[in-house]
Amino acid sequence: MKFKLLALGIVFVCSSVLSSSGALAQNCRADLINGGNGQILASYDGRNCSSASRRCNKRLRELRFQDPQSYRDAYCDVVDDNIPNVVPNPDPQPPVPQGHVVRSYDRCQAPGIVRCTQEWSDGRIVTEDYQCTGCRGYGNPAGDPCGWKCSFPQK
């Protein structure tokens, strides 16, 4: 009688442990991923992670047998949804010094067109064009009669 109760107790405990772990592991899946472009080709759910992994790897072996070259880099990635994904906080980027304006000038680009140019210390160049009938040809300073009409200050 004691033995039957003990056996029944063990069966009850084991079944409750298995059912709870099975319930927790129902969210386990294995994704078959194309290694070339990272595309998910298929997903396999399982009662636990090992069964999902087995199903995925079985399909991967079949695909590699059919077309070894195409599936050479494919792999199975087991995702246990019961484990929270923890994404590490990336290292903060070191502060990048801001560039400063080295010089701003305007020149005639073509007859009737003035080009404003702003050169920055980091190598950036900002340009704007505006019309001025006083510009006679390429390279001449705009100056008078055009005046400074650029959106940024002259420096």
PDB file of C-alpha atoms in Angstrom:
ATOM      1  CA  MET A   1       0.000   0.000   0.000  1.00  0.00           C
ATOM      2  CA  LYS A   2       2.820   2.404   0.918  1.00  0.00           C
ATOM      3  CA  PHE A   3       4.626   1.436  -2.249  1.00  0.00           C
ATOM      4  CA  LYS A   4       1.561   2.142  -4.390  1.00  0.00           C
ATOM      5  CA  LEU A   5       1.083   5.543  -2.753  1.00  0.00           C
ATOM      6  CA  LEU A   6       4.758   6.354  -3.166  1.00  0.00           C
ATOM      7  CA  ALA A   7       4.690   5.292  -6.826  1.00  0.00           C
ATOM      8  CA  LEU A   8       1.492   7.253  -7.409  1.00  0.00           C
ATOM      9  CA  GLY A   9       3.094  10.313  -5.754  1.00  0.00           C
ATOM     10  CA  ILE A  10       6.203   9.997  -7.927  1.00  0.00           C
ATOM     11  CA  VAL A  11       4.076   9.662 -11.074  1.00  0.00           C
ATOM     12  CA  PHE A  12       2.023  12.707 -10.043  1.00  0.00           C
ATOM     13  CA  VAL A  13       5.132  14.816  -9.340  1.00  0.00           C
ATOM     14  CA  CYS A  14       6.852  13.736 -12.548  1.00  0.00           C
ATOM     15  CA  SER A  15       3.772  14.352 -14.672  1.00  0.00           C
ATOM     16  CA  SER A  16       3.255  17.806 -13.177  1.00  0.00           C
ATOM     17  CA  VAL A  17       6.925  18.676 -13.749  1.00  0.00           C
ATOM     18  CA  LEU A  18       6.782  17.409 -17.324  1.00  0.00           C
ATOM     19  CA  SER A  19       3.514  19.164 -18.059  1.00  0.00           C
ATOM     20  CA  SER A  20       4.758  22.460 -16.659  1.00  0.00           C
ATOM     21  CA  SER A  21       8.053  22.231 -18.516  1.00  0.00           C
ATOM     22  CA  GLY A  22       6.156  21.203 -21.645  1.00  0.00           C
ATOM     23  CA  ALA A  23       3.829  24.157 -21.259  1.00  0.00           C
ATOM     24  CA  LEU A  24       6.761  26.473 -20.855  1.00  0.00           C
ATOM     25  CA  ALA A  25       8.630  24.997 -23.776  1.00  0.00           C
ATOM     26  CA  GLN A  26       5.729  25.194 -26.235  1.00  0.00           C
ATOM     27  CA  ASN A  27       7.049  28.535 -27.372  1.00  0.00           C
ATOM     28  CA  CYS A  28      10.340  27.049 -28.526  1.00  0.00           C
ATOM     29  CA  ARG A  29      11.026  27.174 -32.250  1.00  0.00           C
ATOM     30  CA  ALA A  30      13.881  26.614 -34.647  1.00  0.00           C
ATOM     31  CA  ASP A  31      14.275  28.866 -37.656  1.00  0.00           C
ATOM     32  CA  LEU A  32      15.908  27.561 -40.826  1.00  0.00           C
ATOM     33  CA  ILE A  33      17.938  30.533 -42.024  1.00  0.00           C
ATOM     34  CA  ASN A  34      19.640  31.143 -45.338  1.00  0.00           C
ATOM     35  CA  GLY A  35      23.169  32.104 -44.330  1.00  0.00           C
ATOM     36  CA  GLY A  36      23.734  34.181 -47.460  1.00  0.00           C
ATOM     37  CA  ASN A  37      21.065  36.809 -46.856  1.00  0.00           C
ATOM     38  CA  GLY A  38      19.666  35.951 -43.396  1.00  0.00           C
ATOM     39  CA  GLN A  39      16.200  35.155 -44.748  1.00  0.00           C
ATOM     40  CA  ILE A  40      14.095  32.758 -42.646  1.00  0.00           C
ATOM     41  CA  LEU A  41      13.206  29.872 -44.952  1.00  0.00           C
ATOM     42  CA  ALA A  42      11.034  27.952 -42.467  1.00  0.00           C
ATOM     43  CA  SER A  43      10.174  27.787 -38.764  1.00  0.00           C
ATOM     44  CA  TYR A  44       9.619  24.629 -36.723  1.00  0.00           C
ATOM     45  CA  ASP A  45       7.759  24.650 -33.411  1.00  0.00           C
ATOM     46  CA  GLY A  46       8.201  21.902 -30.885  1.00  0.00           C
ATOM     47  CA  ARG A  47       7.195  20.763 -27.431  1.00  0.00           C
ATOM     48  CA  ASN A  48      10.738  21.529 -26.439  1.00  0.00           C
ATOM     49  CA  CYS A  49      13.776  23.085 -28.042  1.00  0.00           C
ATOM     50  CA  SER A  50      15.474  19.814 -28.869  1.00  0.00           C
ATOM     51  CA  SER A  51      12.481  18.540 -30.872  1.00  0.00           C
ATOM     52  CA  ALA A  52      12.223  21.828 -32.780  1.00  0.00           C
ATOM     53  CA  SER A  53      15.959  21.714 -33.462  1.00  0.00           C
ATOM     54  CA  ARG A  54      15.756  18.086 -34.639  1.00  0.00           C
ATOM     55  CA  ARG A  55      12.969  18.912 -37.095  1.00  0.00           C
ATOM     56  CA  CYS A  56      14.834  21.927 -38.445  1.00  0.00           C
ATOM     57  CA  ASN A  57      18.122  20.057 -38.835  1.00  0.00           C
ATOM     58  CA  LYS A  58      16.352  17.162 -40.549  1.00  0.00           C
ATOM     59  CA  ARG A  59      14.912  19.573 -43.131  1.00  0.00           C
ATOM     60  CA  LEU A  60      18.304  21.260 -43.525  1.00  0.00           C
ATOM     61  CA  ARG A  61      19.946  17.890 -44.276  1.00  0.00           C
ATOM     62  CA  GLU A  62      17.248  17.180 -46.897  1.00  0.00           C
ATOM     63  CA  LEU A  63      17.789  20.551 -48.568  1.00  0.00           C
ATOM     64  CA  ARG A  64      21.564  20.160 -48.570  1.00  0.00           C
ATOM     65  CA  PHE A  65      21.179  16.707 -50.122  1.00  0.00           C
ATOM     66  CA  GLN A  66      18.967  18.147 -52.893  1.00  0.00           C
ATOM     67  CA  ASP A  67      21.092  21.241 -53.567  1.00  0.00           C
ATOM     68  CA  PRO A  68      24.380  21.331 -51.617  1.00  0.00           C
ATOM     69  CA  GLN A  69      25.630  24.574 -53.169  1.00  0.00           C
ATOM     70  CA  SER A  70      22.499  26.645 -52.452  1.00  0.00           C
ATOM     71  CA  TYR A  71      22.164  25.545 -48.827  1.00  0.00           C
ATOM     72  CA  ARG A  72      25.864  25.421 -47.942  1.00  0.00           C
ATOM     73  CA  ASP A  73      25.599  28.427 -45.572  1.00  0.00           C
ATOM     74  CA  ALA A  74      22.090  27.705 -44.238  1.00  0.00           C
ATOM     75  CA  TYR A  75      21.708  26.926 -40.535  1.00  0.00           C
ATOM     76  CA  CYS A  76      19.134  26.318 -37.809  1.00  0.00           C
ATOM     77  CA  ASP A  77      18.699  28.924 -35.095  1.00  0.00           C
ATOM     78  CA  VAL A  78      16.844  27.779 -31.967  1.00  0.00           C
ATOM     79  CA  VAL A  79      14.702  30.490 -30.383  1.00  0.00           C
ATOM     80  CA  ASP A  80      13.313  29.830 -26.926  1.00  0.00           C
ATOM     81  CA  ASP A  81      10.585  32.447 -26.450  1.00  0.00           C
ATOM     82  CA  ASN A  82      10.560  31.724 -22.718  1.00  0.00           C
ATOM     83  CA  ILE A  83      13.980  33.296 -22.367  1.00  0.00           C
ATOM     84  CA  PRO A  84      13.791  37.060 -22.693  1.00  0.00           C
ATOM     85  CA  ASN A  85      15.983  38.518 -25.386  1.00  0.00           C
ATOM     86  CA  VAL A  86      18.578  40.701 -23.767  1.00  0.00           C
ATOM     87  CA  VAL A  87      20.147  43.127 -26.177  1.00  0.00           C
ATOM     88  CA  PRO A  88      23.371  44.542 -24.813  1.00  0.00           C
ATOM     89  CA  ASN A  89      23.559  48.295 -24.739  1.00  0.00           C
ATOM     90  CA  PRO A  90      26.129  49.234 -27.380  1.00  0.00           C
ATOM     91  CA  ASP A  91      29.143  51.192 -26.297  1.00  0.00           C
ATOM     92  CA  PRO A  92      28.467  54.890 -26.526  1.00  0.00           C
ATOM     93  CA  GLN A  93      30.145  56.500 -29.496  1.00  0.00           C
ATOM     94  CA  PRO A  94      32.988  58.856 -28.628  1.00  0.00           C
ATOM     95  CA  PRO A  95      31.980  62.486 -29.193  1.00  0.00           C
ATOM     96  CA  VAL A  96      32.843  63.628 -32.677  1.00  0.00           C
ATOM     97  CA  PRO A  97      34.092  67.178 -32.766  1.00  0.00           C
ATOM     98  CA  GLN A  98      31.866  69.421 -34.841  1.00  0.00           C
ATOM     99  CA  GLY A  99      33.469  71.078 -37.820  1.00  0.00           C
ATOM    100  CA  HIS A 100      33.611  74.827 -38.132  1.00  0.00           C
ATOM    101  CA  VAL A 101      33.415  77.139 -41.121  1.00  0.00           C
ATOM    102  CA  VAL A 102      36.858  77.889 -42.535  1.00  0.00           C
ATOM    103  CA  ARG A 103      35.708  80.376 -45.138  1.00  0.00           C
ATOM    104  CA  SER A 104      32.688  81.558 -47.113  1.00  0.00           C
ATOM    105  CA  TYR A 105      32.943  83.303 -50.460  1.00  0.00           C
ATOM    106  CA  ASP A 106      31.027  83.944 -53.669  1.00  0.00           C
ATOM    107  CA  ARG A 107      32.239  83.851 -57.260  1.00  0.00           C
ATOM    108  CA  CYS A 108      30.644  84.230 -60.635  1.00  0.00           C
ATOM    109  CA  GLN A 109      29.892  80.756 -61.949  1.00  0.00           C
ATOM    110  CA  ALA A 110      28.624  81.826 -65.365  1.00  0.00           C
ATOM    111  CA  PRO A 111      27.242  85.023 -66.847  1.00  0.00           C
ATOM    112  CA  GLY A 112      24.367  86.008 -64.574  1.00  0.00           C
ATOM    113  CA  ILE A 113      24.954  83.201 -61.981  1.00  0.00           C
ATOM    114  CA  VAL A 114      26.716  83.613 -58.624  1.00  0.00           C
ATOM    115  CA  ARG A 115      27.804  80.569 -56.607  1.00  0.00           C
ATOM    116  CA  CYS A 116      28.119  80.899 -52.828  1.00  0.00           C
ATOM    117  CA  THR A 117      30.608  78.459 -51.291  1.00  0.00           C
ATOM    118  CA  GLN A 118      31.078  77.579 -47.635  1.00  0.00           C
ATOM    119  CA  GLU A 119      34.108  75.438 -46.726  1.00  0.00           C
ATOM    120  CA  TRP A 120      34.153  73.530 -43.418  1.00  0.00           C
ATOM    121  CA  SER A 121      37.102  72.230 -41.408  1.00  0.00           C
ATOM    122  CA  ASP A 122      35.894  68.629 -41.791  1.00  0.00           C
ATOM    123  CA  GLY A 123      36.062  68.886 -45.599  1.00  0.00           C
ATOM    124  CA  ARG A 124      32.372  69.522 -46.290  1.00  0.00           C
ATOM    125  CA  ILE A 125      31.560  72.101 -48.919  1.00  0.00           C
ATOM    126  CA  VAL A 126      28.148  73.759 -49.087  1.00  0.00           C
ATOM    127  CA  THR A 127      27.156  75.656 -52.239  1.00  0.00           C
ATOM    128  CA  GLU A 128      24.211  77.799 -53.306  1.00  0.00           C
ATOM    129  CA  ASP A 129      23.537  79.565 -56.591  1.00  0.00           C
ATOM    130  CA  TYR A 130      21.634  82.796 -57.200  1.00  0.00           C
ATOM    131  CA  GLN A 131      21.113  85.076 -60.169  1.00  0.00           C
ATOM    132  CA  CYS A 132      22.848  88.393 -60.637  1.00  0.00           C
ATOM    133  CA  THR A 133      23.110  90.175 -63.972  1.00  0.00           C
ATOM    134  CA  GLY A 134      26.339  91.830 -62.765  1.00  0.00           C
ATOM    135  CA  CYS A 135      28.297  88.564 -63.102  1.00  0.00           C
ATOM    136  CA  ARG A 136      30.181  88.711 -66.387  1.00  0.00           C
ATOM    137  CA  GLY A 137      31.978  85.309 -66.471  1.00  0.00           C
ATOM    138  CA  TYR A 138      33.426  82.386 -64.570  1.00  0.00           C
ATOM    139  CA  GLY A 139      35.743  83.040 -61.612  1.00  0.00           C
ATOM    140  CA  ASN A 140      35.220  86.768 -61.222  1.00  0.00           C
ATOM    141  CA  PRO A 141      34.365  87.880 -57.697  1.00  0.00           C
ATOM    142  CA  ALA A 142      30.670  88.701 -57.446  1.00  0.00           C
ATOM    143  CA  GLY A 143      31.157  91.691 -55.120  1.00  0.00           C
ATOM    144  CA  ASP A 144      29.463  94.869 -56.367  1.00  0.00           C
ATOM    145  CA  PRO A 145      26.925  95.086 -58.002  1.00  0.00           C
ATOM    146  CA  CYS A 146      25.661  91.673 -56.745  1.00  0.00           C
ATOM    147  CA  GLY A 147      26.441  92.028 -53.051  1.00  0.00           C
ATOM    148  CA  TRP A 148      26.292  89.127 -50.601  1.00  0.00           C
ATOM    149  CA  LYS A 149      23.003  87.256 -51.061  1.00  0.00           C
ATOM    150  CA  CYS A 150      24.000  83.871 -49.604  1.00  0.00           C
ATOM    151  CA  SER A 151      21.969  82.300 -46.789  1.00  0.00           C
ATOM    152  CA  PHE A 152      25.102  81.890 -44.664  1.00  0.00           C
ATOM    153  CA  PRO A 153      27.367  84.698 -43.405  1.00  0.00           C
ATOM    154  CA  GLN A 154      30.524  85.683 -45.241  1.00  0.00           C
ATOM    155  CA  LYS A 155      33.699  84.728 -43.434  1.00  0.00           C
TER     156      LYS A 155
END
